[in-house]
XYZ file of C-alpha atoms in Angstrom:
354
model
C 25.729 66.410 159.357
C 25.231 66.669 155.947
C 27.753 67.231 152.835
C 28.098 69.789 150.944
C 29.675 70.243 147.663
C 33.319 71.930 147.671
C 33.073 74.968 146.042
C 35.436 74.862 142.812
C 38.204 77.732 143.156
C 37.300 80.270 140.709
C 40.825 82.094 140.193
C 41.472 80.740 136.346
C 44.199 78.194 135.550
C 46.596 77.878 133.052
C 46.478 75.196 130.559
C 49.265 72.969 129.887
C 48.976 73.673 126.374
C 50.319 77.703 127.308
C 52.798 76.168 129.657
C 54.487 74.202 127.654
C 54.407 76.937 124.693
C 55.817 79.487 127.040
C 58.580 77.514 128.177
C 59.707 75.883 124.624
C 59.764 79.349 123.337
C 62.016 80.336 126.356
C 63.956 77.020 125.698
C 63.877 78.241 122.034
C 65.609 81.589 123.154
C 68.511 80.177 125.326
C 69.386 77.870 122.493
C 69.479 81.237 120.222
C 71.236 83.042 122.436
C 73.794 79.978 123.470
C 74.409 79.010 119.232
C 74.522 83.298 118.630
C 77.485 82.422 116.356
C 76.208 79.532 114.549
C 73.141 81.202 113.610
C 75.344 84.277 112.598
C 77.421 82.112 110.124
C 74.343 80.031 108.854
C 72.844 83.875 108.144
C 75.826 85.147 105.989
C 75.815 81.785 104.319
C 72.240 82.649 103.127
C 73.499 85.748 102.014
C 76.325 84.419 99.694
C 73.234 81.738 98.647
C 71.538 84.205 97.507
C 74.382 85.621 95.965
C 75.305 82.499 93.887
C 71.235 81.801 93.292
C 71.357 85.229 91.595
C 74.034 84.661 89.604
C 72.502 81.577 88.221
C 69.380 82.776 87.301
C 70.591 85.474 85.636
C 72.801 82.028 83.777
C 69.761 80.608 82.923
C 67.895 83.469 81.401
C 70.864 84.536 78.832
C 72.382 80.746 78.578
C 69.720 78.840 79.420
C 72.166 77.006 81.764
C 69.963 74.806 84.876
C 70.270 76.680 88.126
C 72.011 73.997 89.739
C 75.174 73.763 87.124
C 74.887 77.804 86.825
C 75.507 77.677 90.603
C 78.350 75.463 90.885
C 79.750 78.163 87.482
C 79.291 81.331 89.561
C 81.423 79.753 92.559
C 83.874 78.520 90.562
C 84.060 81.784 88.486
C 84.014 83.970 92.170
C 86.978 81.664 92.751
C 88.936 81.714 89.896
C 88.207 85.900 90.296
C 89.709 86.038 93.685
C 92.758 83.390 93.090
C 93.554 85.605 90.073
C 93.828 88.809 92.235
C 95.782 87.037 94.259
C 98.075 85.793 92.112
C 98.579 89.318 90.050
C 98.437 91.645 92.269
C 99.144 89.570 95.794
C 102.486 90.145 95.957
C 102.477 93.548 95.508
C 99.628 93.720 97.664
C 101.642 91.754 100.447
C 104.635 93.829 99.674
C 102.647 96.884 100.701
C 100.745 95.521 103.798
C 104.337 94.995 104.889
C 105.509 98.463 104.090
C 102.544 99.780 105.914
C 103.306 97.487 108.834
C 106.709 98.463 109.000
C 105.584 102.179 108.958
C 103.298 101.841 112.019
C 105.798 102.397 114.500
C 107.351 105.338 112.856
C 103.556 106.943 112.354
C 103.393 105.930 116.283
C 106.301 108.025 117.129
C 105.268 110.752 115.004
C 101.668 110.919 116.746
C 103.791 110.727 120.301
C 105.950 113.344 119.157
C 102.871 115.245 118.594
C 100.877 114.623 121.557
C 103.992 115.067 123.767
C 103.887 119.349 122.898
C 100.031 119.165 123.278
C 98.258 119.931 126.641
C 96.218 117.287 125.580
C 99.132 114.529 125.098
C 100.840 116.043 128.687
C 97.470 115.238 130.564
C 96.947 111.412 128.591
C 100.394 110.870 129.927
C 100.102 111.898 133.258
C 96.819 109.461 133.156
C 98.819 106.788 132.576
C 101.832 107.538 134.795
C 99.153 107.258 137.602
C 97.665 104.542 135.884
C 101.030 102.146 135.933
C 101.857 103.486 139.862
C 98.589 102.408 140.695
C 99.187 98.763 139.477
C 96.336 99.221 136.694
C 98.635 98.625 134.144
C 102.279 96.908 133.406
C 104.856 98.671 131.784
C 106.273 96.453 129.198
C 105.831 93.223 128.238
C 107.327 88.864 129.347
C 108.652 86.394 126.875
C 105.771 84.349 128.228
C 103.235 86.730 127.345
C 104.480 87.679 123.605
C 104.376 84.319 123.175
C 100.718 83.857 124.442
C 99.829 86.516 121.559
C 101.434 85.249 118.378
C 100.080 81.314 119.502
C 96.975 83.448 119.681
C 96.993 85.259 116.514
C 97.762 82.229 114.673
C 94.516 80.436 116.261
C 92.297 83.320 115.398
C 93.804 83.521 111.828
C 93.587 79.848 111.298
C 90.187 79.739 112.855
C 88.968 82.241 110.513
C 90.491 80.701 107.564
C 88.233 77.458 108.722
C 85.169 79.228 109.203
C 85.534 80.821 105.693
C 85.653 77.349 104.108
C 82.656 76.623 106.256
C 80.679 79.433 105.394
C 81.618 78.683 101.102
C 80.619 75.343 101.264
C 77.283 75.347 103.534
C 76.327 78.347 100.928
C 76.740 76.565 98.396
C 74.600 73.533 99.272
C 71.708 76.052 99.801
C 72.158 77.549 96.821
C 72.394 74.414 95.088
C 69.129 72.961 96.965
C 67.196 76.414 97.834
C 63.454 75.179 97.056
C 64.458 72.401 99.220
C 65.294 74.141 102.347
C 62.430 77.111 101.728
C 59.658 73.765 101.897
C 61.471 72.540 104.734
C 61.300 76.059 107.018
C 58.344 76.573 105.543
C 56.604 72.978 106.691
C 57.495 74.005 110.453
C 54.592 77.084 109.986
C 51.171 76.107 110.623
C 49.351 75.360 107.082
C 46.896 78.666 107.542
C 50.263 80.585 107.477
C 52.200 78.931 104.849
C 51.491 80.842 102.091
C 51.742 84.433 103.933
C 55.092 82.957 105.082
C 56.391 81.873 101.893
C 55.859 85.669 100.380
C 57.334 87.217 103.214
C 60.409 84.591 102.904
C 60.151 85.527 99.021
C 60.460 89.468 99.678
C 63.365 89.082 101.821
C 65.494 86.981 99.694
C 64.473 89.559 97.072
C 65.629 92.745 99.410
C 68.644 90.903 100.565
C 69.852 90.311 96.790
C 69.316 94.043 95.764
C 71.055 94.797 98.896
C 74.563 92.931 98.161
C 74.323 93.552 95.045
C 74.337 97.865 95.707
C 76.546 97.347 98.426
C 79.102 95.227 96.026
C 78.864 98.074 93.832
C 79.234 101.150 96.399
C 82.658 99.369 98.054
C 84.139 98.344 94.290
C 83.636 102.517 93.649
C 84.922 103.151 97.072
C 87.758 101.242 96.502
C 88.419 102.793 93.184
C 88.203 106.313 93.706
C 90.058 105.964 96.848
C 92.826 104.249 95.658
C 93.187 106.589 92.786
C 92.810 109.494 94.731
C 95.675 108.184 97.206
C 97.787 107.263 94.022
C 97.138 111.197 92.787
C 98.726 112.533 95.897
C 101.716 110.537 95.614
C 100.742 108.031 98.869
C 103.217 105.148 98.118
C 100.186 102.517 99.170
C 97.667 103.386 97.218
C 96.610 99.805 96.194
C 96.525 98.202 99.697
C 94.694 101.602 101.393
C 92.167 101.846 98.314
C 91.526 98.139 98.952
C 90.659 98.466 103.089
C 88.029 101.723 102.295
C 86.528 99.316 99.829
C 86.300 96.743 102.408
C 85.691 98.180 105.230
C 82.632 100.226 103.946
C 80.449 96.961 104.200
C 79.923 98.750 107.811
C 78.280 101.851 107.848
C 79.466 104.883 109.762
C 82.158 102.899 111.032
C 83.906 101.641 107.881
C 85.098 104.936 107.027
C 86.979 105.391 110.407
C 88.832 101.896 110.123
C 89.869 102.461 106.774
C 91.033 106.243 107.313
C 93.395 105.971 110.405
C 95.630 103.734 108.886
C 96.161 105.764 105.924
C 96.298 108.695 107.545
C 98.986 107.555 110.191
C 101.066 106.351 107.314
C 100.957 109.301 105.321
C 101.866 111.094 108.604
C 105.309 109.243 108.284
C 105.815 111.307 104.202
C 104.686 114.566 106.273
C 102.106 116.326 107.817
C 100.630 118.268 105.052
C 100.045 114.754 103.169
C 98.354 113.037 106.036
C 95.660 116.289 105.983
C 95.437 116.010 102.180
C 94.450 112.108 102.680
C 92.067 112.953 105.809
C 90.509 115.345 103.387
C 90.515 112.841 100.390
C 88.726 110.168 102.897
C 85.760 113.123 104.388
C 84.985 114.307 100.290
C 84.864 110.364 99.134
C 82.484 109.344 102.216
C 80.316 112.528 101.804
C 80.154 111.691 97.992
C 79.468 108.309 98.754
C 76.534 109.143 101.305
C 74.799 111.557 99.831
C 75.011 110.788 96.119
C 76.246 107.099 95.610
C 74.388 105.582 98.178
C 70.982 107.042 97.804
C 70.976 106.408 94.261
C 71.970 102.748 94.542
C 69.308 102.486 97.785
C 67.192 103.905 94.693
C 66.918 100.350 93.286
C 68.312 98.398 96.533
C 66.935 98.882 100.380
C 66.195 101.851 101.516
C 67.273 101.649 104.937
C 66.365 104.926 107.851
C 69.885 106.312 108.732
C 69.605 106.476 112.709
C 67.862 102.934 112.721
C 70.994 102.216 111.290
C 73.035 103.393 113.692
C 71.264 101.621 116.310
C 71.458 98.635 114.886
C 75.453 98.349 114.405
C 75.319 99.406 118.353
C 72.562 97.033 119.049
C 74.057 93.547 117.155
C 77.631 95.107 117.873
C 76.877 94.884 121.709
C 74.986 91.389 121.331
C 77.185 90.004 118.483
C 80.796 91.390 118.488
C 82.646 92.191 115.505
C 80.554 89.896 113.414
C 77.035 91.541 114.314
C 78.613 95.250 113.834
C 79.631 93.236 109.787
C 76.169 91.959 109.674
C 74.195 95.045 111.389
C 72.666 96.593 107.749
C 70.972 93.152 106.387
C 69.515 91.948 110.126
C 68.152 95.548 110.340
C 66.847 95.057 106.809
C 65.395 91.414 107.510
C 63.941 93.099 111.079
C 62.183 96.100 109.213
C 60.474 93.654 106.966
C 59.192 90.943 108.987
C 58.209 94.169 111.654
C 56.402 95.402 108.438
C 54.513 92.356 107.556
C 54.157 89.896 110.302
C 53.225 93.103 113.152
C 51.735 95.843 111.210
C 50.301 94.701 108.890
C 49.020 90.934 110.049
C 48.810 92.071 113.787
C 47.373 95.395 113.645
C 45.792 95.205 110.171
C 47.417 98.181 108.555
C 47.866 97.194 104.877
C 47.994 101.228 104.006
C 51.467 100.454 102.359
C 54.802 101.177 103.958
């Protein structure tokens, strides 16, 4: 009986070489997901990098100052900024944050009052009567339990204060070392790539840049107009509430809302026909501000597609919390590009211009 050869199987095989790609890049993409938060902070640290980098070059044009010392200047001048707010205005700021606080409950009331002659208020309490029978819900609250939330607060405030700190000081070593860290990311693309990569890291440290710097001029206006228009209508916390719009309208679409129930429900406490004037101040300022302010900063800033927007504070909102719904506009920004020039335009070959 003779041998014959095996016949070799001729279904194709993977290499190890795609293997091991596949599964480092899936490796890659748990250690993404699992340090979410981490890579969250290091990307707003880039922003205010790119911030302070900014600031010094525009040091070194007009002073011919080096970019390193004109760094370390625009920190210390942010800081001295902010520590002099604080120390002018902070204590009539606090003075009103506490007024405001105090008036909560008595807005509260007022809205129950409301909602308690309202078919709409009789059927939301009926919910909840059902609700509490059921054993969904507790009716008041344990010693144990308040406790458990002010230990809590105070570890969320404290934490935040930390991170803060964190965030400050990691941005300023990048700003302070920037050429060094671009060659490093750079070094871990292939060579071929390196020089597509460093204009595409180039554009969106240039987009990113215009961006802050519209949107810290859009909330400074917000803040302005707001709080003068509250200070027109006689609303005793015109300071504090003119500050929140102007923070608060770092996030789009939403902003508005956070910033406008609070001063509404106070001036709901000086009367009814004030807290319509003030929901009418808040709708003129944020159509003002998004169809005239906005599109003629975007003008020289990022122009960014209005319902992509919207998905995205859903989108990093859902994945992200709080802190992806803050940093929605600039991911969306960094996505667009790198869609732009790594897919379109190096995948598919369409260099027809955006």
């Amino acid at each position: 009986m003779t041998n014959r050869p095996l016949l070799s199987d001729p279904r194709p095989r993977l290499r190890p070489g795609p293997i091991a790609m596949v599964m480092a890049l899936v490796l890659l993409l748990a250690a993404m997901w699992q340090w979410s938060n981490v890579l969250l902070m290091g990307f707003g640290a880039i922003l205010i990098a790119i911030a302070l980098r900014a600031g010094a070059a525009v040091l070194h044009r007009r002073a011919g100052i080096g970019l390193k010392p004109g760094v370390l200047l625009c920190a210390l001048a942010a800081t001295l900024v902010i520590a002099g707010i604080v120390a002018g205005a902070g204590p009539s700021i606090s003075d009103q944050f506490g007024q405001l606080i105090g008036s909560l409950p008595a807005a509260l009331d007022q809205v129950n009052a409301w909602l308690s002659d309202s078919s709409l208020g009789q059927f939301l309490e009926r919910r909840l009567e059902s609700a509490e029978a059921a054993g969904e819900t507790t009716p008041g609250g344990s010693l144990p339990s308040l406790f458990g939330y002010v230990t809590g607060t105070l570890t969320t405030v404290l934490g935040g204060v930390a991170n803060l700190v964190l965030l400050v000081t990691v941005a300023i070593f990048l700003a302070l070392d920037a050429p060094m860290y671009r060659g490093g990311a750079l070094r871990l693309v292939p060579p071929s790539y390196r020089a597509r990569a460093g204009q595409i890291a180039d554009e969106l440290a240039r987009s990113l840049g215009r961006w802050m710097g519209g949107q810290a001029l859009d909330m400074v206006l917000v803040a302005l107009v707001t709080g003068l228009g509250l200070w027109l209508l006689g609303v005793p916390l015109a300071l504090v509430l003119g500050l929140i719009a102007g923070l608060t309208n770092i996030i789009p679409v939403v902003g508005p809302f956070l910033s406008g129930i609070p001063a509404v429900l106070f001036a709901l406490t000086q009367g009814f026909d004030l807290a319509v004037y003030v929901a009418l101040l808040f709708v003129v300022v944020q159509q003002v501000e998004g169809n005239l302010l906005m599109p003629l900063i975007q003008r020289y800033a990022a122009d960014l597609p209005p319902a992509l927007t919207v998905l995205a504070i859903l989108a990093f909102g859902g994945l992200f919390g709080f802190a992806g719904i803050v940093l929605a506009t600039p991911l969306l920004l960094v996505t667009i590009i790198l869609v732009k020039r790594i897919y379109v335009e190096d995948v598919l070959g369409d260099r027809q211009g955006d």
